[in-house]
Structures are given as C-alpha cells and as structure tokens.
Amino acid sequence: MVPVRGICVLGLGLIGGSVLRAAVAAGRPAWGATASEEDCRAALADGYQVLPTVADALRRAEDDDALVVLAAPLPAVDELLREVAAVAPRCRLTDVVSVKRPVTRTVRRMLPDARYVGGHPMAGNSVSGWPAGSAMLFHRAAWVVSTDDSDDAELWADVARLALDCGSHVVPAESAEHDAAVGRVSHLPHVLAAVLAAVGADGGPLSLALGAGSFRDGTRVAGSRPELVRAMCEGNRAGLLTALDDALGRLGAARGSLASTGSLGATIVAGHRGRATFDQLAATERDKLVIRLDAPDAMAELSELGRRGGRVVQLDGTTALAEVPNPL
Amino acid sequence: MVPVRGICVLGLGLIGGSVLRAAVAAGRPAWGATASEEDCRAALADGYQVLPTVADALRRAEDDDALVVLAAPLPAVDELLREVAAVAPRCRLTDVVSVKRPVTRTVRRMLPDARYVGGHPMAGNSVSGWPAGSAMLFHRAAWVVSTDDSDDAELWADVARLALDCGSHVVPAESAEHDAAVGRVSHLPHVLAAVLAAVGADGGPLSLALGAGSFRDGTRVAGSRPELVRAMCEGNRAGLLTALDDALGRLGAARGSLASTGSLGATIVAGHRGRATFDQLAATERDKLVIRLDAPDAMAELSELGRRGGRVVQLDGTTALAEVPNPL
C-alpha cells in the first residue's frame, strides 16, 4: 500500500494553478503558495488551500514529506530555489518548467541535498494566471518525467504518479533528450511562426489580405504573449539552436533547389513523410509492456521506452504499465 | 442593363467544378468540359451541362460570346491553351490558376488575339476532383483579378462579376504583385510546414510524441498532397524565391541573435506584430468608396486599392463599390 503523498505547489499561475486543482480533484492532499497576490486571492476564493508564504508551504511539506512542485517561469526559478534551500533543503522536488537541463543544473547547484526529478507537462502557454487554469489542463497530454538520476526510482514514481493523477501519460526522457526534442517540436514552431508572420507583413496589406488557411495556421502561435514565448524559447538555447540549424539547412537546400532546378520535390516529400509519421504515431496500435521500477536498470529502460515513442500509463506500486507504438 | 454572360469552364476538378456549380447557382448560363472521364461522369450525374469535348464547349462559348475559365493546374495550361487557340482564338478568357505571371505570359504568347484577364480565387487545395467541389467553396474568399491590362475594363468587370457571383470579394492586383504576395502568404507557409515536419521527424519518435498544438498547426499543410503543393509552389518560382530569401534572412538573424546574445526578442516581437496586423486587417472598420471602371485610370486605381488591402464587393454596370481598411 503506497501512502498518498501530499503535493506542495509553488507558483499558482496557469500551470501551477492547474496542478493544484488537478491534484485536489484526484483526492491528493495539496496546497500552494505564490508571490502573486492576485493569484493567491483568486485561488483562495475558489476554495483552495493557499498558505501565506512560500516558507509556510515548504514547512508543511517538510512535516508531511510532501512532493514540492516548482511552478514558476524559468527566470523566477532561482529566487524560488533560494527559499526552498532556506526552509527545506532535503525535500522531494520536481518542476513543471518547459526546459530541463538548465533547471536540473540550477537545482544541483543550489540544493545539492534535495531529491529532484524534473518534469514537463506539455500543455498550454498562450494564457497565464490562476483564472486561466483548469483541473483538466493536462488531460491526455504528455508529461515528461526526467530519467537522469538512475538511483531514485522511488521519487521518479512519485512524480509520475502526480502526472497520472492529473490525467496525463508519462513520457520518460533524459533531460538533454527532452530539451532537444522540444527544441524541434515546441520551440522551433514558435520561431518559424514568427518568421512567417513577419515575412507576410513585409508584403504589406495586399499580402495580408490574401492570407488564408495556411497563413492563419502557420502563424497562430505568433499571437501568443511575446514575453512567454521568449522565456520558453530562450531558456532552451542549446536545444533550439540545434533545431534552428537543422531548419536553416533544410530551408537553404529548398531555396537552392528551387533556384537551380525549379524543384521542391525533396523538401515537400520529406515534410509530407514527417507529418504522416506524426499522424501515424498518434493513431497506431500500441503494445503493452511492464517495467519494474525496482529493477537496477529501470531508468535506462524508461529512457529507451521514451526514445521509441512510448509512455507510462499506469503505476501500481513499483510496477509501471507502459505502451509502445508498433514499429512504424 | 448588363447582359448575363455565359460561363464556359474548362477543367472540372475541385476549383473548376466549384466555379461551374457556383455560376449555375447564381443563375448564370454555364457549361463545362474536361479531359477527365471521371470528373465528366460525376458532373453529368449531378445534373450539370458537360459537353463531350473541350472543342464543343469552346464552340458554344464563341457562339454565345461567353467567358472562358481555364481551370487546369499550371502544368496542364499549355495543352488546354492549344485547344483554345485552335477553336476560339479571340475569346474572352480568364483562369483560376494559383500563379499569375507565368499564365499571363503563356496566354500572350499562345493567344495573342484573346481578351484575357487573370484570376485567382484563394480557396481550397488539399483535396481534388469534382466530388470535392461545392458551390460555396469561394464564399467569403478573396478572388484576385489581375489589373495588368489597362485598356480592357469591360473584361475586368466580367471576371470580377463571376467572382462576386461565386460569393467572393475581388482583390485587384497586378500579376507580379499577386505572385509576390502569394509567395509570402500561401507558398512560403507550405515550405515552412514541410521543413518543420521534417525537423520534427529528424528527432525520432520521442520528438514526435511530444509534438502538441504548435507542431500540429505548424505542420498541417504538410499533409496536403505533395504533387499539388509542388505544382503550386514551383509554379511561382520568382515570387517564392523572394519570400524564401526574406525568411532565410530572418531565420538566420534569429539564430545569430540567440547564439550570441541569448535573445530572440527582435524575432518574436516582429512576428507578434505581423500576426496582430493580420488579425486587425480582418477585423477593422472599412471605408466605402466608388471606382468608375470607365474612367481612364480605372486599372491604376484598382491596383492601388488592392495594395491598401482593399477589395471590390459589388458591381453595378461600370461602377464598382469598394471597401478599404482604415489605416492601421
């Protein structure tokens, strides 16, 4: 019988506020704290437990051996970690920040004695603040749980259980692999959308008047709040640079081929194939498998599951039930 | 009193089939012909007038002084124009091909005596064939009508009237300006979607498993049929090359700035501003104005209207009622 571990959420914006709601909805003891008076008042008004200060919330986490969830944007992580280091330097810690290597490095430096496993729920970023949150925000979303630390399967299971309780499936990945992947599929789309919107606007009102479905879809995320997009993309500098170089290479090759031979065949066919693989991955049959979290190579096995496009969908004690797509 | 001019549609795929349906729905005498036996049978079964051969359709167009609509993909335009040249070399001619300068050049070369004003309805391209068409396909869409030929306002009005009868608004533009604009807002989005889909797939199953809304939207048009996307994009080589160079410059600048200073500020802010302008242009108040098509500078006035993001929404004889956005 696994005890129900409490959840202490630091930061009650869109993501943190949704984690608090979802944890409570799942029957977990859960409380939060935030530096934002606005979010604090709104969460209290909605009937959630919000302690007066982050230190109060952390002291309760110490008493209850709860899981502390850092739910601040990347630029605010340092300050929050200073408070954690002062009150609960040996706590169980995870985060929901969109980049993993920089957070991991900061945690190791500032909280060398904490038990930490990083996380990243792949959901929502174009709005912010407590009122925008929802207990359903993470429903059917991928929630990455880091596999860097090979000797703390117990904490890995704590974090995965929170993700599952929030309605997500768990994608295990090493921090560096996570950052490379989201550079490609989450941060590059924002840069390309920005470039497309600017190139369209460069053509003046005539161009924009002729923009239809392909332009509307391709620029949608350029409508997100610039400061949020910047924090997210700039925080993943290494992962995004690799993706940008790949994109620049492919775009330059398309330009060269069109100019010299008139053909975009290789570009269009590769793109069509990539999108088809994406659609197939979402729709394909999945094989079930079981991963024992108390096995010595559990973290390596989880990482390999993630690399193959697989995910953990249930936890029963130390037994993880996973799904992996049939080879494409 | 303007006589109701007949419409002769050559090619009965998605676009041509939709023009024929919309013209009939608007009460115009309209008939078609196609080299595709499948489209022919389907259109006949739906009760439309389809003549046995393109030559038959053109002979009727000659007899009735009808407007001939070339509705073939760019690679098939030459062959169709040979038939027009053989049967009706002095007909009234327009087209619905997605690029204007190449078609205009080919028409001038093969049919020097035809009266020609190019057109391009900005609607649908991811499916094809008669069954995919609809009388409503062009409803509320922009339909570009070329303003190159400054001395044939009568034919310009014929083509604009067809577009209005199909439920579109008319965006007047010189062919070169049209091609430059659609290179930015219609063809570049397809190349960027293809690049994004390929970069995502390069990251393997883990990357694709983490792809969410921004990746899905940014790659949607990469799911379109590659041969259609290629025909459209490769047909506008000059316009698309300019847009690609602009995109490569902006993407390279983003890469350089992120690598050297860690900032994507200029990129993200410019993109956000471009998308905001696009949204404002669609939602803004519009001033009404009247353009007399029999005035000597009518085509220049129409071109300027298009450059300002304006459009013609009604024709009354030789009087065009237009709307132009308030300056943004």
XYZ file of C-alpha atoms in Angstrom:
656
model
C 0.000 0.000 0.000
C 1.590 3.244 -1.167
C 0.793 6.207 1.098
C -0.885 9.155 -0.638
C 1.829 11.757 -0.772
C 0.925 15.428 -0.335
C 1.558 17.965 -3.087
C 3.018 21.412 -2.377
C 2.748 23.707 -5.398
C 4.966 26.811 -5.504
C 3.561 29.270 -8.023
C -0.150 29.369 -8.885
C -0.240 30.654 -12.443
C -1.707 28.721 -15.362
C 0.399 25.593 -14.850
C 0.842 25.581 -11.068
C -2.790 26.527 -10.541
C -3.874 23.681 -12.759
C -1.601 21.212 -10.934
C -3.143 22.246 -7.592
C -6.691 21.864 -8.928
C -5.933 18.506 -10.599
C -4.174 17.116 -7.509
C -7.126 18.055 -5.313
C -9.554 16.600 -7.878
C -7.561 13.347 -7.717
C -8.029 13.224 -3.948
C -4.476 14.227 -3.034
C -3.731 16.444 -0.019
C -2.487 19.547 -1.812
C -1.687 23.168 -1.000
C 0.129 26.011 -2.608
C 1.795 29.367 -2.216
C 2.587 32.182 -4.593
C 4.284 35.561 -4.637
C 1.410 36.888 -6.747
C -1.255 38.449 -4.547
C -3.685 38.276 -7.449
C -3.267 34.515 -7.968
C -3.342 33.985 -4.188
C -6.665 35.788 -3.761
C -8.194 34.034 -6.771
C -7.144 30.568 -5.573
C -8.418 31.226 -2.046
C -11.706 32.492 -3.465
C -12.031 29.230 -5.392
C -11.652 27.320 -2.121
C -8.088 26.026 -2.430
C -5.538 25.892 0.398
C -3.053 28.699 -0.141
C -0.558 29.341 2.672
C 0.511 32.916 3.414
C 4.131 32.439 2.323
C 6.273 30.057 0.328
C 8.144 29.291 3.574
C 4.898 28.245 5.260
C 4.063 25.941 2.381
C 7.561 24.433 2.478
C 7.447 23.867 6.249
C 4.255 21.896 5.809
C 5.913 19.939 3.002
C 8.771 19.090 5.362
C 6.358 17.944 8.058
C 4.342 15.779 5.635
C 7.250 14.585 3.454
C 5.289 16.012 0.522
C 6.350 16.435 -3.107
C 7.282 20.064 -3.807
C 6.362 21.273 -7.314
C 8.263 24.299 -8.646
C 5.759 26.019 -10.925
C 7.493 29.273 -11.761
C 8.674 30.507 -15.141
C 12.365 29.804 -15.759
C 13.570 33.343 -14.925
C 11.943 33.078 -11.461
C 13.313 29.602 -10.619
C 16.498 30.832 -8.937
C 14.687 33.025 -6.458
C 12.208 30.286 -5.592
C 15.023 27.759 -5.099
C 16.702 30.110 -2.625
C 13.573 29.889 -0.467
C 13.483 26.106 -0.805
C 17.165 25.896 0.188
C 16.486 28.011 3.286
C 13.499 26.018 4.563
C 13.539 22.523 3.077
C 16.969 21.742 1.606
C 16.370 17.975 1.587
C 12.821 17.958 0.180
C 11.391 15.837 -2.593
C 11.352 18.198 -5.549
C 10.040 18.341 -9.100
C 9.201 21.172 -11.500
C 6.964 21.911 -14.468
C 9.287 24.227 -16.382
C 9.486 23.834 -20.175
C 13.236 23.167 -20.234
C 15.057 20.548 -18.203
C 18.869 20.809 -18.358
C 19.096 24.404 -17.097
C 16.677 23.683 -14.232
C 18.488 20.470 -13.326
C 21.831 22.266 -13.221
C 20.436 25.028 -11.038
C 18.807 22.588 -8.614
C 22.037 20.543 -8.287
C 23.987 23.702 -7.592
C 21.591 25.354 -5.152
C 20.095 22.262 -3.490
C 22.761 19.552 -3.556
C 20.908 17.539 -0.892
C 17.425 17.682 -2.368
C 15.915 14.695 -4.085
C 14.966 16.037 -7.522
C 13.319 14.569 -10.609
C 12.342 17.097 -13.293
C 9.022 17.188 -15.111
C 7.357 18.988 -18.003
C 3.663 18.740 -18.805
C 3.179 19.567 -22.499
C 0.146 21.788 -22.156
C -0.961 25.386 -22.583
C 1.125 28.525 -22.708
C -0.746 31.275 -24.546
C -2.615 32.495 -21.461
C -1.496 32.880 -17.863
C -2.586 33.352 -14.259
C -4.741 31.312 -11.890
C -8.083 32.115 -13.581
C -6.863 30.566 -16.854
C -6.101 27.219 -15.189
C -8.181 24.075 -15.042
C -8.065 20.647 -13.411
C -8.406 19.259 -16.955
C -5.472 21.167 -18.472
C -3.212 18.107 -18.503
C -5.854 15.607 -19.535
C -4.475 13.367 -22.299
C -1.286 15.445 -22.501
C 2.278 14.127 -22.476
C 4.072 14.835 -19.157
C 7.795 14.301 -19.443
C 9.478 12.910 -16.311
C 13.281 13.021 -16.350
C 15.316 9.827 -16.075
C 18.740 11.395 -15.426
C 19.057 10.168 -11.876
C 19.451 6.428 -12.033
C 19.184 5.738 -8.299
C 15.953 7.373 -7.210
C 13.200 5.272 -8.749
C 11.004 5.992 -5.741
C 10.944 9.728 -6.414
C 10.549 9.077 -10.146
C 7.394 7.125 -9.284
C 6.172 9.998 -7.046
C 6.455 12.447 -9.920
C 4.967 10.035 -12.458
C 2.028 9.376 -10.116
C 1.305 13.107 -9.907
C 1.316 13.300 -13.717
C -1.016 10.294 -14.000
C -3.312 11.734 -11.327
C -3.505 14.898 -13.443
C -4.775 12.834 -16.403
C -1.530 12.852 -18.391
C 0.522 9.989 -19.729
C 4.177 9.941 -18.706
C 6.945 10.190 -21.297
C 10.293 9.256 -19.704
C 13.328 11.080 -21.118
C 16.780 12.218 -20.138
C 16.920 15.993 -19.676
C 19.164 16.540 -22.696
C 16.929 14.426 -24.918
C 13.873 16.298 -23.678
C 15.445 19.662 -24.435
C 16.495 18.548 -27.925
C 13.023 17.173 -28.676
C 11.058 20.222 -27.502
C 13.518 22.448 -29.377
C 12.268 20.715 -32.523
C 8.535 20.355 -31.870
C 7.700 23.093 -29.395
C 10.195 25.973 -29.663
C 11.097 25.884 -33.375
C 7.365 26.149 -34.284
C 7.248 29.470 -32.422
C 10.294 30.845 -34.232
C 9.002 29.714 -37.645
C 5.554 31.169 -36.915
C 7.188 34.487 -36.012
C 9.295 34.462 -39.180
C 6.262 33.635 -41.351
C 4.131 36.353 -39.769
C 6.905 38.919 -40.299
C 7.515 37.877 -43.917
C 3.770 38.104 -44.583
C 3.574 41.557 -43.029
C 6.656 42.627 -45.024
C 4.469 42.200 -48.123
C 2.120 44.914 -46.906
C -1.694 44.973 -46.747
C -2.097 43.185 -50.103
C -0.185 40.156 -48.820
C -2.062 40.041 -45.534
C -5.391 40.456 -47.350
C -4.579 37.294 -49.329
C -3.538 35.264 -46.263
C -5.891 32.303 -45.872
C -5.826 28.963 -44.036
C -2.152 28.077 -44.500
C -1.006 31.503 -43.279
C -3.520 31.570 -40.429
C -2.476 28.127 -39.148
C 1.214 28.752 -39.701
C 1.196 31.985 -37.689
C -1.290 31.081 -34.938
C 1.265 30.767 -32.143
C 2.816 34.100 -33.157
C -0.248 35.539 -31.393
C 0.987 34.219 -28.017
C 2.351 36.715 -25.498
C 5.881 37.607 -26.641
C 7.382 37.555 -23.131
C 6.145 33.988 -22.521
C 7.379 32.777 -25.915
C 10.749 34.414 -25.332
C 11.168 32.923 -21.837
C 10.325 29.479 -23.179
C 12.470 29.590 -26.333
C 15.443 31.478 -24.899
C 15.522 29.109 -21.919
C 16.251 26.220 -24.268
C 19.119 27.852 -26.139
C 21.125 24.680 -26.820
C 18.165 22.549 -27.893
C 16.670 25.291 -30.034
C 19.979 26.143 -31.734
C 20.290 22.558 -32.960
C 16.728 22.638 -34.292
C 17.318 26.048 -35.908
C 20.449 24.790 -37.646
C 18.535 21.803 -38.970
C 15.749 24.112 -40.196
C 18.193 26.584 -41.763
C 19.934 23.720 -43.567
C 16.682 22.345 -44.924
C 15.325 25.772 -45.865
C 18.579 26.716 -47.589
C 18.535 23.439 -49.515
C 14.949 24.112 -50.603
C 15.947 27.590 -51.777
C 18.944 26.261 -53.673
C 16.990 23.506 -55.348
C 14.154 25.821 -56.374
C 16.580 28.393 -57.768
C 18.785 25.923 -59.650
C 16.434 23.165 -60.825
C 12.977 24.579 -60.158
C 12.169 21.626 -57.905
C 10.938 21.496 -54.321
C 10.436 17.746 -54.560
C 12.835 16.640 -51.810
C 11.568 19.300 -49.371
C 7.863 18.706 -49.905
C 8.168 14.910 -49.884
C 10.261 14.875 -46.669
C 7.748 17.187 -44.992
C 4.811 15.088 -46.088
C 6.520 11.974 -44.779
C 7.306 13.644 -41.443
C 3.733 14.779 -40.936
C 2.441 11.314 -41.922
C 4.730 9.711 -39.319
C 3.418 12.165 -36.700
C -0.182 11.237 -37.545
C 0.611 7.505 -37.596
C 2.318 7.705 -34.217
C -0.845 9.196 -32.700
C -3.143 6.614 -34.304
C -1.068 3.444 -34.257
C -1.719 0.291 -32.274
C 0.360 0.123 -29.109
C 1.913 -2.861 -27.452
C 1.656 -3.105 -23.671
C 4.679 -3.816 -21.550
C 5.591 -3.795 -17.893
C 8.610 -2.026 -16.399
C 9.698 -2.864 -12.836
C 10.835 0.370 -11.206
C 12.825 -1.501 -8.550
C 14.993 -3.244 -11.178
C 18.566 -1.902 -11.274
C 18.305 -0.712 -14.897
C 14.803 0.761 -14.577
C 15.804 4.304 -15.567
C 17.661 3.075 -18.658
C 14.655 1.013 -19.645
C 12.343 4.006 -19.163
C 14.622 6.216 -21.259
C 14.579 3.663 -24.055
C 10.775 3.495 -23.853
C 10.605 7.263 -24.367
C 13.040 7.129 -27.292
C 10.746 4.653 -29.024
C 7.741 6.984 -28.656
C 6.355 5.038 -25.696
C 4.764 6.137 -22.451
C 3.783 5.008 -18.982
C 0.012 4.949 -18.499
C -0.395 3.385 -15.044
C 1.571 2.786 -11.855
C 0.867 0.005 -9.410
C 3.362 0.237 -6.554
C 6.710 -0.186 -8.242
C 5.249 -1.698 -11.409
C 4.769 0.636 -14.375
C 2.387 -0.302 -17.164
C 3.661 1.135 -20.437
C 2.607 1.354 -24.086
C 4.912 1.489 -27.039
C 3.900 2.077 -30.664
C 4.310 -0.803 -33.078
C 7.388 -0.058 -35.169
C 6.365 2.377 -37.906
C -28.687 46.729 -68.337
C -25.741 44.353 -68.433
C -26.473 41.092 -70.303
C -25.882 37.899 -68.320
C -22.760 36.474 -69.856
C -22.384 32.692 -70.161
C -19.577 30.859 -68.358
C -17.566 28.099 -70.055
C -15.417 26.190 -67.559
C -12.515 24.117 -68.903
C -11.468 21.568 -66.273
C -13.923 20.252 -63.673
C -11.715 19.384 -60.709
C -12.085 20.974 -57.252
C -11.811 24.575 -58.466
C -13.384 24.324 -61.942
C -16.168 22.098 -60.639
C -16.894 24.602 -57.889
C -16.929 27.518 -60.373
C -19.457 25.665 -62.554
C -21.703 24.895 -59.579
C -21.457 28.444 -58.188
C -22.149 30.043 -61.593
C -25.244 27.886 -62.073
C -26.366 28.629 -58.503
C -26.045 32.349 -59.307
C -28.366 31.907 -62.296
C -25.686 32.178 -64.979
C -25.855 30.064 -68.148
C -22.845 27.797 -67.556
C -21.340 24.654 -69.019
C -18.061 22.809 -68.839
C -15.762 20.259 -70.379
C -12.921 18.167 -69.012
C -10.356 15.638 -70.177
C -11.069 13.601 -67.020
C -13.734 10.966 -67.753
C -14.243 10.563 -64.008
C -14.980 14.254 -63.385
C -17.152 14.321 -66.535
C -19.318 11.424 -65.401
C -19.616 12.814 -61.866
C -20.651 16.293 -63.073
C -23.205 14.863 -65.522
C -24.606 12.644 -62.763
C -25.039 15.777 -60.609
C -27.102 17.323 -63.433
C -24.613 19.849 -64.834
C -24.064 20.597 -68.542
C -20.850 18.932 -69.624
C -20.088 18.942 -73.340
C -18.338 15.910 -74.858
C -15.101 17.753 -75.724
C -13.285 20.952 -74.857
C -13.709 21.974 -78.514
C -17.509 21.619 -78.217
C -17.508 23.763 -75.083
C -15.373 26.402 -76.790
C -17.581 26.499 -79.901
C -20.560 27.240 -77.702
C -18.521 29.927 -75.933
C -17.803 31.517 -79.348
C -21.480 31.432 -80.316
C -22.614 32.962 -77.013
C -19.652 35.340 -76.507
C -19.173 33.605 -73.134
C -16.362 33.977 -70.615
C -13.963 31.010 -70.836
C -12.476 29.934 -67.493
C -9.233 27.941 -67.633
C -9.441 25.683 -64.574
C -6.485 23.359 -65.066
C -3.400 23.006 -62.879
C -0.451 25.043 -64.160
C 1.331 22.087 -65.832
C -1.791 21.401 -67.960
C -2.381 25.018 -69.015
C -0.286 24.835 -72.205
C -2.183 21.907 -73.634
C -5.537 23.484 -72.835
C -4.490 26.782 -74.417
C -3.592 24.951 -77.634
C -7.210 23.808 -77.874
C -8.477 27.313 -77.151
C -6.150 28.708 -79.845
C -7.486 26.191 -82.379
C -11.190 26.846 -81.752
C -11.692 30.255 -80.134
C -8.523 32.362 -80.533
C -10.326 35.643 -79.850
C -12.419 34.551 -76.860
C -12.881 36.296 -73.530
C -10.554 34.392 -71.223
C -9.754 34.160 -67.537
C -8.180 31.476 -65.358
C -8.159 30.294 -61.739
C -4.532 29.163 -61.525
C -2.604 29.992 -58.334
C 0.135 31.962 -60.104
C -0.403 34.842 -62.495
C 2.743 35.964 -64.318
C 3.569 32.574 -65.869
C -0.039 32.091 -67.043
C -0.226 35.628 -68.392
C 2.993 35.155 -70.370
C 1.776 31.852 -71.820
C -1.598 33.297 -72.812
C 0.027 36.312 -74.522
C 2.353 34.009 -76.449
C -0.177 31.351 -77.493
C -3.297 33.512 -77.833
C -2.144 36.997 -78.837
C -5.658 37.944 -80.005
C -7.601 36.692 -76.981
C -9.002 39.112 -74.426
C -7.504 37.902 -71.142
C -7.752 38.987 -67.514
C -6.253 36.565 -64.999
C -7.922 35.469 -61.785
C -7.110 33.519 -58.628
C -9.693 32.506 -56.047
C -7.902 31.946 -52.713
C -9.676 28.741 -51.715
C -9.049 25.050 -51.152
C -6.210 22.933 -52.429
C -5.747 19.887 -50.194
C -8.356 17.755 -51.972
C -9.152 17.415 -55.658
C -11.677 16.207 -58.230
C -15.302 17.109 -58.976
C -16.772 15.355 -55.909
C -14.713 17.563 -53.555
C -16.154 20.772 -55.056
C -19.002 22.920 -53.807
C -20.959 25.965 -54.922
C -19.915 27.515 -51.589
C -16.161 26.935 -51.948
C -15.476 30.602 -52.771
C -17.917 32.071 -50.274
C -16.234 34.958 -48.394
C -12.884 34.165 -50.049
C -10.567 36.649 -51.737
C -10.580 36.306 -55.551
C -7.714 38.174 -57.136
C -8.480 39.742 -60.535
C -5.435 40.998 -62.432
C -5.094 44.636 -63.357
C -2.195 44.358 -65.824
C -4.172 45.252 -68.913
C -5.139 48.861 -68.581
C -7.479 49.041 -71.577
C -9.984 46.243 -71.033
C -12.101 47.353 -68.110
C -15.103 45.611 -69.653
C -13.474 42.189 -69.430
C -12.136 43.031 -65.946
C -15.742 43.640 -64.914
C -16.802 40.305 -66.487
C -14.258 38.423 -64.417
C -14.992 40.400 -61.250
C -18.718 39.722 -61.715
C -18.056 35.975 -61.908
C -16.059 36.188 -58.655
C -18.819 38.184 -56.935
C -21.454 35.743 -58.211
C -19.404 32.955 -56.619
C -19.651 34.729 -53.248
C -16.088 36.085 -53.185
C -14.822 39.599 -52.794
C -12.482 40.867 -55.505
C -8.910 41.869 -54.709
C -7.423 43.763 -57.675
C -3.678 43.296 -58.195
C -1.057 43.381 -60.889
C 0.161 39.871 -61.732
C 3.654 40.470 -60.365
C 2.269 41.879 -57.116
C -0.088 38.918 -56.802
C 2.739 36.424 -57.284
C 4.935 38.199 -54.734
C 2.097 38.312 -52.192
C 1.045 34.654 -52.509
C 4.715 33.654 -52.381
C 4.721 35.150 -48.873
C 1.332 34.079 -47.506
C 0.397 30.977 -49.463
C 3.533 29.237 -50.809
C 6.088 30.020 -48.078
C 3.727 28.518 -45.439
C 3.878 25.215 -47.308
C 7.678 25.202 -47.438
C 7.978 26.146 -43.745
C 5.435 23.480 -42.777
C 7.438 20.893 -44.721
C 10.700 21.993 -43.056
C 9.124 21.910 -39.586
C 7.625 18.447 -40.144
C 10.974 17.112 -41.348
C 12.929 18.665 -38.449
C 10.406 17.175 -36.015
C 10.700 13.739 -37.588
C 14.514 14.060 -37.555
C 14.217 13.983 -33.767
C 12.719 10.493 -33.874
C 9.672 9.070 -32.083
C 10.419 10.927 -28.816
C 10.184 14.297 -30.591
C 7.005 13.403 -32.441
C 5.462 12.012 -29.248
C 5.979 15.439 -27.641
C 4.506 17.373 -30.579
C 1.407 19.259 -29.430
C -0.663 22.193 -30.678
C 2.119 24.375 -32.057
C 3.635 21.486 -34.033
C 0.243 20.228 -35.204
C -0.828 23.656 -36.502
C 2.573 24.471 -37.960
C 2.697 21.244 -39.995
C -0.963 20.901 -41.005
C -0.488 21.830 -44.663
C 2.432 19.393 -44.924
C -0.347 16.792 -45.025
C -1.569 18.121 -48.402
C -0.891 16.027 -51.498
C 2.777 16.590 -52.400
C 2.161 16.799 -56.153
C -0.394 19.602 -55.683
C 1.857 21.516 -53.292
C 4.810 21.167 -55.655
C 2.816 22.315 -58.705
C 1.599 25.355 -56.785
C 4.916 26.340 -55.173
C 7.220 25.518 -58.097
C 4.897 27.427 -60.446
C 5.651 30.626 -58.526
C 9.426 30.330 -58.526
C 10.204 34.048 -58.648
C 7.651 35.075 -56.019
C 8.550 32.223 -53.710
C 12.321 32.787 -54.010
C 11.902 36.349 -52.758
C 9.817 35.135 -49.820
C 12.320 32.355 -49.072
C 15.202 34.820 -49.046
C 13.300 37.030 -46.642
C 12.558 34.008 -44.410
C 16.160 32.754 -44.549
C 17.416 36.207 -43.604
C 15.061 36.472 -40.655
C 15.704 32.898 -39.502
C 19.457 33.362 -39.777
C 19.226 36.584 -37.787
C 17.208 34.775 -35.100
C 19.829 32.030 -34.954
C 22.663 34.529 -34.721
C 20.994 36.563 -32.023
C 20.119 33.502 -29.926
C 23.657 32.127 -30.226
C 25.443 35.398 -29.489
C 23.229 37.252 -27.008
C 20.672 34.612 -25.986
C 17.841 36.848 -27.188
C 15.024 36.150 -29.632
C 13.388 39.476 -28.800
C 13.503 41.070 -32.253
C 12.221 37.917 -33.961
C 9.371 37.199 -31.572
C 8.237 40.818 -31.363
C 8.245 41.268 -35.162
C 6.240 38.061 -35.567
C 3.746 39.067 -32.921
C 3.311 42.448 -34.588
C 2.834 40.815 -38.020
C 0.162 38.451 -36.736
C -1.574 41.308 -34.899
C -1.664 43.351 -38.124
C -3.146 40.342 -39.945
C -5.874 39.998 -37.317
C -6.558 43.758 -37.291
C -6.855 43.839 -41.075
C -9.571 41.174 -40.919
C -11.491 42.895 -38.123
C -11.031 46.577 -38.883
C -13.679 49.068 -39.926
C -13.727 49.636 -43.674
C -14.413 52.818 -45.598
C -16.619 52.564 -48.676
C -15.577 54.084 -51.953
C -16.704 54.019 -55.555
C -14.459 53.316 -58.534
C -15.698 54.104 -62.047
C -14.450 51.339 -64.326
C -14.907 53.529 -67.425
C -12.524 56.169 -66.113
C -9.197 56.240 -67.969
C -7.128 55.391 -64.859
C -9.516 52.725 -63.513
C -6.954 49.896 -63.505
C -4.369 52.011 -61.696
C -6.984 52.966 -59.117
C -7.971 49.316 -58.662
C -4.316 48.287 -58.236
C -3.862 50.937 -55.572
C -6.994 49.715 -53.804
C -5.528 46.198 -53.661
C -2.186 47.492 -52.376
C -4.005 49.157 -49.485
C -5.695 45.879 -48.510
C -8.978 46.895 -50.151
C -11.482 44.967 -52.229
C -14.415 45.314 -54.581
C -17.638 43.976 -53.070
C -20.252 44.918 -55.649
C -20.547 45.872 -59.328
C -23.330 47.953 -60.787
C -22.742 48.318 -64.504
C -19.413 50.105 -64.727
C -19.491 51.284 -61.128
C -17.522 49.245 -58.579
C -18.329 49.553 -54.895
C -15.157 49.023 -52.883
C -14.063 48.807 -49.244
C -10.697 49.816 -47.893
C -9.449 49.266 -44.335
C -8.941 52.308 -42.177
C -5.189 52.910 -41.984
C -3.766 50.565 -39.357
